[in-house]
Coordinates of N, CA and C in Angstrom, one line a residue:
M139 N 31.4 85.6 142.6 CA 30.9 86.4 141.7 C 32.2 87.2 141.1
I140 N 31.4 87.9 139.5 CA 32.2 88.4 139.4 C 31.6 90.6 138.7
Q141 N 32.6 91.3 139.2 CA 32.7 92.4 138.4 C 33.1 93.7 137.4
F142 N 32.4 93.9 137.3 CA 33.3 94.8 136.1 C 33.7 96.2 136.2
H143 N 34.1 97.0 135.8 CA 35.0 98.2 136.2 C 35.5 98.6 135.0
D144 N 35.3 99.5 135.1 CA 36.2 100.9 134.1 C 37.2 101.4 134.2
F145 N 38.5 101.1 134.1 CA 39.8 101.2 134.8 C 40.1 102.8 133.7
G146 N 40.1 102.9 132.9 CA 39.6 103.9 131.6 C 41.1 103.6 131.1
I147 N 41.9 102.9 131.2 CA 42.8 102.2 130.3 C 42.6 101.0 129.5
D148 N 44.0 101.0 128.4 CA 43.9 99.7 127.5 C 44.9 98.7 128.4
V149 N 44.1 97.2 127.8 CA 44.8 96.2 128.0 C 46.6 96.4 128.8
Q150 N 47.0 97.1 127.7 CA 49.2 97.2 127.8 C 48.8 97.8 129.0
T151 N 48.5 98.9 129.2 CA 48.6 99.9 130.5 C 48.3 98.7 132.0
Y152 N 47.4 98.5 131.6 CA 46.5 97.7 133.0 C 47.9 96.7 133.1
A153 N 48.0 95.8 131.6 CA 49.0 95.0 132.1 C 50.6 95.3 132.5
E154 N 50.8 96.4 132.3 CA 51.6 97.1 132.9 C 51.5 97.5 134.2
R155 N 51.0 98.1 134.7 CA 51.0 98.2 136.2 C 50.5 97.3 136.8
G156 N 50.4 96.2 136.4 CA 50.0 94.9 137.6 C 49.0 95.0 138.1
K157 N 49.6 94.9 139.7 CA 48.9 94.5 140.9 C 49.2 95.6 141.7
E158 N 49.3 97.5 140.6 CA 49.6 98.2 141.3 C 48.4 99.5 140.3
N159 N 47.4 98.9 140.1 CA 46.2 99.4 138.9 C 45.6 99.9 140.3
D160 N 44.8 100.9 140.0 CA 43.8 101.2 141.0 C 42.5 100.5 140.8
F161 N 42.4 99.8 141.9 CA 41.4 98.6 142.0 C 40.4 99.4 142.5
P162 N 39.0 99.3 141.9 CA 38.1 99.9 143.3 C 37.7 99.7 144.7
L163 N 37.2 100.6 145.5 CA 36.9 100.3 146.7 C 35.8 99.7 146.6
L164 N 35.3 98.4 147.0 CA 34.4 97.3 147.1 C 33.4 98.1 148.4
K165 N 32.3 99.0 148.6 CA 31.4 99.0 149.7 C 30.3 98.2 150.4
K166 N 29.6 97.8 149.8 CA 29.4 97.1 149.6 C 29.1 95.7 149.3
C167 N 29.0 94.8 149.2 CA 28.9 92.6 149.4 C 27.3 93.0 148.1
P168 N 28.1 92.3 146.9 CA 26.8 92.0 146.4 C 26.1 91.2 147.0
H169 N 26.7 89.9 147.0 CA 25.6 89.0 147.5 C 25.0 88.9 148.8
C170 N 25.6 89.3 150.3 CA 25.0 89.4 151.1 C 24.1 91.1 151.3
R171 N 24.4 92.1 150.7 CA 24.3 93.5 151.0 C 24.2 94.4 152.0
A172 N 26.0 94.2 153.2 CA 26.7 94.4 153.9 C 27.3 95.5 153.4
K173 N 27.1 96.5 154.3 CA 27.2 97.9 153.7 C 28.8 97.7 155.1
R174 N 29.5 97.0 153.9 CA 30.6 97.1 154.9 C 32.0 97.3 153.6
P175 N 33.3 97.8 153.9 CA 33.8 97.2 153.1 C 34.2 96.0 153.0
L176 N 34.6 95.7 151.6 CA 35.0 93.9 151.1 C 36.8 94.4 151.3
H177 N 37.0 93.1 151.7 CA 38.4 92.9 152.2 C 39.3 92.3 151.2
R178 N 40.5 93.2 150.7 CA 41.1 92.3 149.2 C 41.8 91.5 149.4
H179 N 41.3 90.2 148.8 CA 41.8 89.3 149.2 C 42.2 88.0 148.4
G180 N 43.2 89.0 147.5 CA 44.3 88.5 147.0 C 44.0 88.5 145.2
Y181 N 45.3 87.6 144.1 CA 44.5 88.1 142.7 C 44.7 87.1 142.0
Y182 N 44.5 86.8 141.0 CA 44.6 85.8 140.0 C 44.6 86.3 139.1
E183 N 46.0 85.2 138.1 CA 46.4 85.3 136.6 C 45.7 85.1 135.5
R184 N 45.2 85.9 134.5 CA 44.9 85.5 133.1 C 45.0 86.3 132.5
N185 N 44.5 85.7 131.2 CA 45.1 85.7 130.0 C 44.1 87.0 129.0
A186 N 44.8 88.4 128.4 CA 44.1 88.5 127.5 C 44.9 89.0 126.3
L187 N 44.4 88.3 125.4 CA 44.9 88.6 123.7 C 44.0 89.9 123.0
T188 N 44.6 90.4 122.5 CA 44.7 91.3 121.9 C 44.5 91.4 119.9
P189 N 44.3 91.9 119.2 CA 44.8 91.7 117.8 C 46.4 91.8 117.6
H190 N 46.6 92.3 118.2 CA 48.1 93.2 118.1 C 49.3 92.0 119.2
G191 N 48.6 91.8 120.6 CA 49.5 91.1 121.2 C 48.8 90.6 122.4
D192 N 49.5 89.5 123.5 CA 49.2 88.9 123.9 C 49.8 89.3 125.5
Y193 N 48.8 89.6 126.4 CA 49.2 89.4 127.9 C 48.8 88.7 129.2
R194 N 49.6 88.6 130.2 CA 48.9 88.3 131.2 C 48.7 89.2 132.4
I195 N 47.5 89.4 133.1 CA 47.0 90.9 133.7 C 46.9 89.5 135.5
W196 N 46.7 90.6 136.3 CA 46.5 90.4 136.9 C 44.4 91.0 137.4
I197 N 43.7 89.9 138.7 CA 42.6 90.2 138.2 C 42.6 90.4 140.2
V198 N 41.9 91.6 140.7 CA 42.2 91.9 142.0 C 40.5 90.4 142.3
R199 N 40.9 90.4 143.4 CA 39.5 89.4 144.1 C 39.7 90.4 146.0
Y200 N 37.9 90.1 146.4 CA 37.7 90.5 147.6 C 36.7 89.5 148.2
R201 N 36.8 89.8 149.6 CA 36.1 88.7 150.3 C 35.6 89.7 151.1
C202 N 33.7 88.9 151.1 CA 33.0 89.8 152.3 C 33.4 89.2 153.7
R203 N 33.6 90.4 154.8 CA 33.8 89.7 156.3 C 32.9 89.4 156.8
E204 N 31.6 89.5 155.9 CA 30.1 88.8 156.9 C 29.6 88.0 156.5
C205 N 29.7 87.4 154.8 CA 29.0 86.2 154.3 C 29.8 85.6 153.8
L206 N 31.6 85.7 153.8 CA 32.6 85.3 153.2 C 32.8 85.2 151.6
K207 N 31.8 85.2 151.0 CA 31.6 85.0 149.8 C 32.8 86.0 148.8
T208 N 33.2 85.9 148.4 CA 34.0 86.2 147.3 C 33.6 87.6 145.5
V209 N 34.4 88.4 146.0 CA 33.8 89.3 144.5 C 35.2 89.3 143.7
S210 N 35.2 89.0 141.8 CA 36.1 89.2 141.8 C 36.1 90.2 140.5
V211 N 36.7 91.8 140.0 CA 36.2 93.1 139.1 C 37.5 92.6 138.5
L212 N 36.8 92.6 136.9 CA 37.2 92.5 135.6 C 37.0 93.6 135.1
P213 N 38.5 93.6 134.5 CA 38.7 94.9 133.4 C 37.3 95.3 132.3
S214 N 36.7 96.1 131.9 CA 35.6 96.2 130.8 C 35.8 95.7 129.7
F215 N 37.3 96.0 129.3 CA 37.6 95.7 128.3 C 38.0 93.6 128.3
L216 N 37.2 93.2 129.2 CA 37.3 91.7 129.2 C 35.9 91.4 129.4
L217 N 35.4 89.5 128.9 CA 34.7 89.1 129.0 C 35.0 88.1 130.0
P218 N 33.7 87.3 131.1 CA 34.5 86.7 131.8 C 34.7 85.2 130.5
Y219 N 35.1 84.3 131.6 CA 36.3 82.9 130.7 C 36.3 82.8 129.7
F220 N 36.7 84.2 128.6 CA 37.1 84.2 127.8 C 38.9 84.7 127.8
Q221 N 39.6 84.2 126.4 CA 40.5 85.2 126.6 C 41.2 86.5 125.7
Y222 N 40.1 86.2 124.9 CA 40.2 87.4 123.7 C 39.3 88.5 124.5
T223 N 39.8 89.9 124.3 CA 39.4 90.7 124.8 C 38.5 91.3 123.8
L224 N 37.0 91.7 124.7 CA 35.8 91.8 123.8 C 36.3 92.8 122.7
S225 N 37.1 93.6 122.3 CA 37.6 94.7 121.0 C 37.7 93.6 120.1
A226 N 38.5 92.4 120.4 CA 39.0 91.4 119.7 C 38.1 91.0 119.2
I227 N 37.2 90.2 119.9 CA 35.8 89.2 119.5 C 35.2 90.1 118.7
W228 N 34.3 91.1 119.2 CA 33.8 91.9 118.6 C 34.7 92.5 116.8
Q229 N 35.5 92.8 116.8 CA 36.0 93.1 115.3 C 36.0 92.1 114.6
V230 N 36.3 90.8 114.8 CA 36.2 89.6 114.1 C 34.3 89.2 113.8
V231 N 34.0 89.4 114.7 CA 32.7 89.4 114.9 C 32.0 90.2 113.5
K232 N 32.0 91.5 114.0 CA 31.5 93.0 112.5 C 32.5 92.4 111.1
E233 N 33.7 91.9 111.1 CA 33.9 91.1 109.8 C 33.5 90.2 109.3
Q234 N 33.3 89.0 110.3 CA 32.4 88.0 109.5 C 31.3 88.1 109.3
L235 N 30.6 89.3 109.5 CA 29.3 89.5 109.6 C 29.4 90.8 108.2
G236 N 30.2 90.9 107.3 CA 30.1 91.7 106.3 C 30.2 93.5 106.7
L237 N 30.3 93.8 108.0 CA 29.9 95.2 108.6 C 31.3 96.3 108.6
T238 N 32.0 95.5 107.9 CA 33.7 96.7 108.4 C 34.7 95.6 107.4
E239 N 35.8 95.6 107.1 CA 36.7 94.9 106.5 C 37.7 94.4 106.9
G240 N 38.1 93.4 106.8 CA 39.0 92.0 107.2 C 40.6 93.5 107.9
T241 N 40.9 92.8 109.1 CA 42.4 93.6 109.0 C 43.1 92.3 109.2
N242 N 43.1 91.0 107.8 CA 43.9 90.0 108.8 C 45.3 89.9 108.6
R243 N 45.6 91.3 109.5 CA 47.3 91.7 109.0 C 47.7 91.3 110.4
A244 N 46.5 91.3 111.4 CA 46.7 91.5 112.6 C 47.3 89.6 113.3
P245 N 48.3 89.8 113.9 CA 49.2 88.5 114.2 C 48.0 87.9 115.6
F246 N 47.5 88.1 116.1 CA 46.9 87.3 117.5 C 45.6 87.3 117.1
L247 N 44.5 87.7 115.7 CA 44.0 86.8 115.5 C 43.2 85.2 116.4
P248 N 41.9 85.5 116.1 CA 41.4 83.7 116.5 C 41.2 83.4 115.2
T249 N 41.1 81.7 115.2 CA 41.5 81.1 113.9 C 39.7 80.9 114.0
K250 N 40.0 81.0 111.8 CA 38.5 80.8 111.3 C 37.8 79.8 112.3
D251 N 38.5 78.9 113.3 CA 37.1 78.1 113.2 C 36.8 79.3 114.9
G252 N 37.5 79.8 115.3 CA 37.4 80.8 116.6 C 36.0 81.2 116.4
I253 N 36.6 82.5 115.5 CA 35.1 83.9 114.7 C 33.8 82.7 114.4
I254 N 34.2 81.7 113.5 CA 32.8 81.0 113.6 C 31.7 81.2 114.8
F255 N 32.8 80.7 116.1 CA 32.1 80.2 117.5 C 31.5 81.7 117.8
Y256 N 32.2 82.6 117.5 CA 31.5 83.8 118.3 C 30.7 84.5 117.9
V257 N 30.4 84.0 116.4 CA 29.6 84.2 115.7 C 28.3 83.8 115.8
R258 N 28.6 82.5 116.1 CA 26.9 82.2 116.1 C 26.4 81.7 117.8
R259 N 27.6 81.9 118.8 CA 27.3 82.5 119.8 C 26.4 83.6 120.2
F260 N 27.1 84.6 119.2 CA 26.3 85.7 118.9 C 25.3 86.3 118.8
C261 N 24.8 84.9 118.5 CA 23.7 84.5 117.3 C 22.2 84.0 117.9
R262 N 22.6 83.2 118.5 CA 21.8 82.7 119.8 C 21.6 83.1 120.7
N263 N 22.1 84.1 121.2 CA 21.9 85.3 122.2 C 20.9 86.5 121.3
L264 N 20.8 86.3 120.2 CA 19.8 87.4 120.0 C 18.8 87.8 120.2
S265 N 17.8 86.4 120.6 CA 16.6 86.9 121.4 C 16.7 87.3 122.7
N266 N 18.0 86.8 123.4 CA 18.0 87.4 124.7 C 18.3 88.9 124.8
L267 N 19.3 89.1 123.8 CA 19.3 91.0 124.0 C 17.7 91.4 123.6
H268 N 17.6 91.1 122.7 CA 15.7 91.4 122.3 C 15.5 91.4 123.7
S269 N 15.0 90.3 124.4 CA 14.5 90.4 126.0 C 14.8 92.1 127.0
F270 N 16.4 92.2 127.1 CA 17.0 92.9 127.6 C 16.8 94.1 127.1
F271 N 17.1 94.5 125.7 CA 16.2 95.9 125.8 C 15.2 96.5 125.3
A272 N 14.3 95.5 125.6 CA 12.9 95.5 125.7 C 12.4 96.0 127.0
R273 N 13.1 95.8 128.4 CA 12.9 95.5 129.2 C 13.7 97.2 129.9
R274 N 14.2 96.9 129.6 CA 15.3 97.9 130.0 C 14.9 99.5 129.6
W275 N 15.6 99.2 127.7 CA 14.6 101.0 127.4 C 13.6 100.4 126.5
R276 N 13.0 99.6 126.7 CA 11.6 99.4 125.2 C 11.7 99.8 123.6
I277 N 13.0 99.0 123.8 CA 13.4 98.5 122.5 C 13.4 97.6 121.2
I278 N 13.2 97.5 120.4 CA 12.3 96.4 120.4 C 13.3 95.6 119.1
G279 N 14.0 94.9 119.1 CA 14.8 95.1 117.5 C 14.2 94.1 116.6
P280 N 14.6 94.3 115.4 CA 13.8 93.9 113.4 C 12.9 92.4 113.5
I281 N 12.0 92.4 113.6 CA 11.5 90.9 112.9 C 12.1 90.2 111.9
V282 N 12.7 90.1 111.6 CA 13.2 89.6 110.0 C 14.0 87.9 110.6
K283 N 13.4 87.6 109.4 CA 13.9 85.9 109.7 C 15.8 86.0 109.2
K284 N 16.3 86.8 108.0 CA 17.5 86.3 108.3 C 18.7 87.0 109.1
E285 N 19.2 86.2 109.9 CA 20.1 85.8 111.1 C 21.0 87.3 110.9
K286 N 21.8 87.4 109.4 CA 22.5 88.1 109.5 C 22.1 89.5 109.1
E287 N 20.6 89.9 108.7 CA 20.1 91.2 109.3 C 20.2 91.8 110.2
R288 N 19.6 90.7 111.5 CA 19.0 90.7 112.5 C 20.2 91.4 113.2
A289 N 21.4 90.3 113.3 CA 23.0 90.5 114.0 C 22.6 91.6 113.7
S290 N 23.5 92.4 112.4 CA 23.8 93.4 112.2 C 23.1 94.4 113.1
W291 N 22.0 94.3 113.2 CA 21.4 96.0 113.2 C 21.5 95.7 115.0
W292 N 21.9 94.2 115.7 CA 22.3 94.4 117.0 C 23.2 95.1 117.6
I293 N 24.5 94.6 116.6 CA 25.7 94.8 116.2 C 25.8 96.5 116.4
R294 N 25.1 97.4 115.9 CA 24.6 98.6 115.8 C 23.6 99.4 116.5
T295 N 23.4 98.5 117.2 CA 22.7 98.9 118.5 C 23.5 99.0 120.3
L296 N 24.0 98.2 119.7 CA 25.0 97.4 121.4 C 26.1 99.1 120.9
E297 N 26.5 99.6 119.9 CA 27.3 100.0 119.8 C 27.2 101.7 119.6
K298 N 25.7 101.9 119.3 CA 25.3 103.3 119.9 C 25.0 103.3 121.0
H299 N 24.7 102.4 122.2 CA 24.2 102.0 123.2 C 25.2 102.2 124.5
G300 N 26.6 102.0 123.7 CA 27.7 101.8 124.6 C 28.1 100.6 125.1
L301 N 28.6 99.8 123.7 CA 29.3 98.7 123.7 C 29.4 97.6 125.7
Y302 N 30.4 98.3 126.3 CA 31.4 98.4 127.5 C 30.2 98.3 128.6
S303 N 29.2 99.6 128.6 CA 28.3 99.9 129.6 C 27.3 99.1 129.5
V304 N 26.6 98.3 128.2 CA 25.5 98.1 127.9 C 26.0 96.0 128.8
I305 N 27.1 95.5 128.3 CA 28.1 94.2 128.3 C 27.7 94.1 130.2
R306 N 28.0 95.9 130.9 CA 28.3 95.6 132.4 C 27.2 95.6 133.0
D307 N 25.9 96.5 132.4 CA 24.5 96.3 132.6 C 24.1 95.4 132.3
M308 N 23.4 94.4 131.8 CA 23.1 92.6 131.2 C 23.3 92.1 132.4
W309 N 25.3 92.0 132.8 CA 25.6 91.0 133.3 C 25.3 91.3 134.7
E310 N 24.6 92.5 135.0 CA 24.2 93.0 136.2 C 22.8 92.5 136.6
D311 N 22.3 92.5 135.5 CA 20.5 92.5 135.3 C 20.6 91.0 135.6
G312 N 21.3 89.8 135.5 CA 21.7 88.2 135.2 C 21.3 87.6 133.5
F313 N 21.4 89.0 132.9 CA 21.8 88.4 131.3 C 22.8 87.8 130.8
R314 N 23.8 87.4 131.6 CA 25.4 87.3 131.9 C 26.0 87.9 130.3
H315 N 26.5 88.3 129.0 CA 26.8 88.6 128.1 C 26.8 88.0 126.1
P316 N 26.3 88.7 125.0 CA 26.0 88.4 124.2 C 26.8 87.1 123.2
F317 N 28.2 87.1 123.9 CA 28.7 85.6 123.8 C 28.9 84.7 124.7
A318 N 27.9 84.2 125.8 CA 28.0 83.8 126.9 C 27.5 82.2 126.2
N319 N 27.5 81.2 127.0 CA 26.9 80.2 126.2 C 25.5 80.6 126.2
Q320 N 24.6 80.7 127.6 CA 23.6 80.5 127.4 C 23.1 81.8 128.2
M321 N 22.5 82.9 127.3 CA 22.0 84.1 128.3 C 20.6 84.5 128.9
G322 N 20.2 85.0 130.1 CA 18.9 85.1 130.7 C 19.0 84.7 131.8
S323 N 17.8 85.0 132.1 CA 17.8 84.7 134.2 C 17.2 83.6 134.4

């Protein structure tokens, strides 16, 4: 299981601190709900790619002493199973949809195929975003046939509600995230 945590620092600082980051204490198991602090069970490395650099970072893993299941704490600037940071993905999707000017000067942007991949994934999840927002805040998205208009509206809405916190809430509610292969419970 993965839980998001906002460390309040950028990718570079997180990478520099390594295993010395201020990792949270998990006081309750998200699997079995045991109200006993989870035991720090080690770390694993993963990539974090930004438009301006690539980093190898440590992800902390915890284990419940009751059910023996593990929980990984992912910094909120990352998405599960993606190497590019959320801000890098968000930047290229907005550029592809014409919501911001391109910054093709950054050395570590996804390839054109990668950008198309992220835009398609986001567009495939628009109806699930609609379901999540309707259930959580009673916000109903626009009913327009043009996918680009719908996607643009949802991008603005996600930013208005706080992109990182919305993605964390979606993940905790079983909706995964807007770039996942299949969202929804």
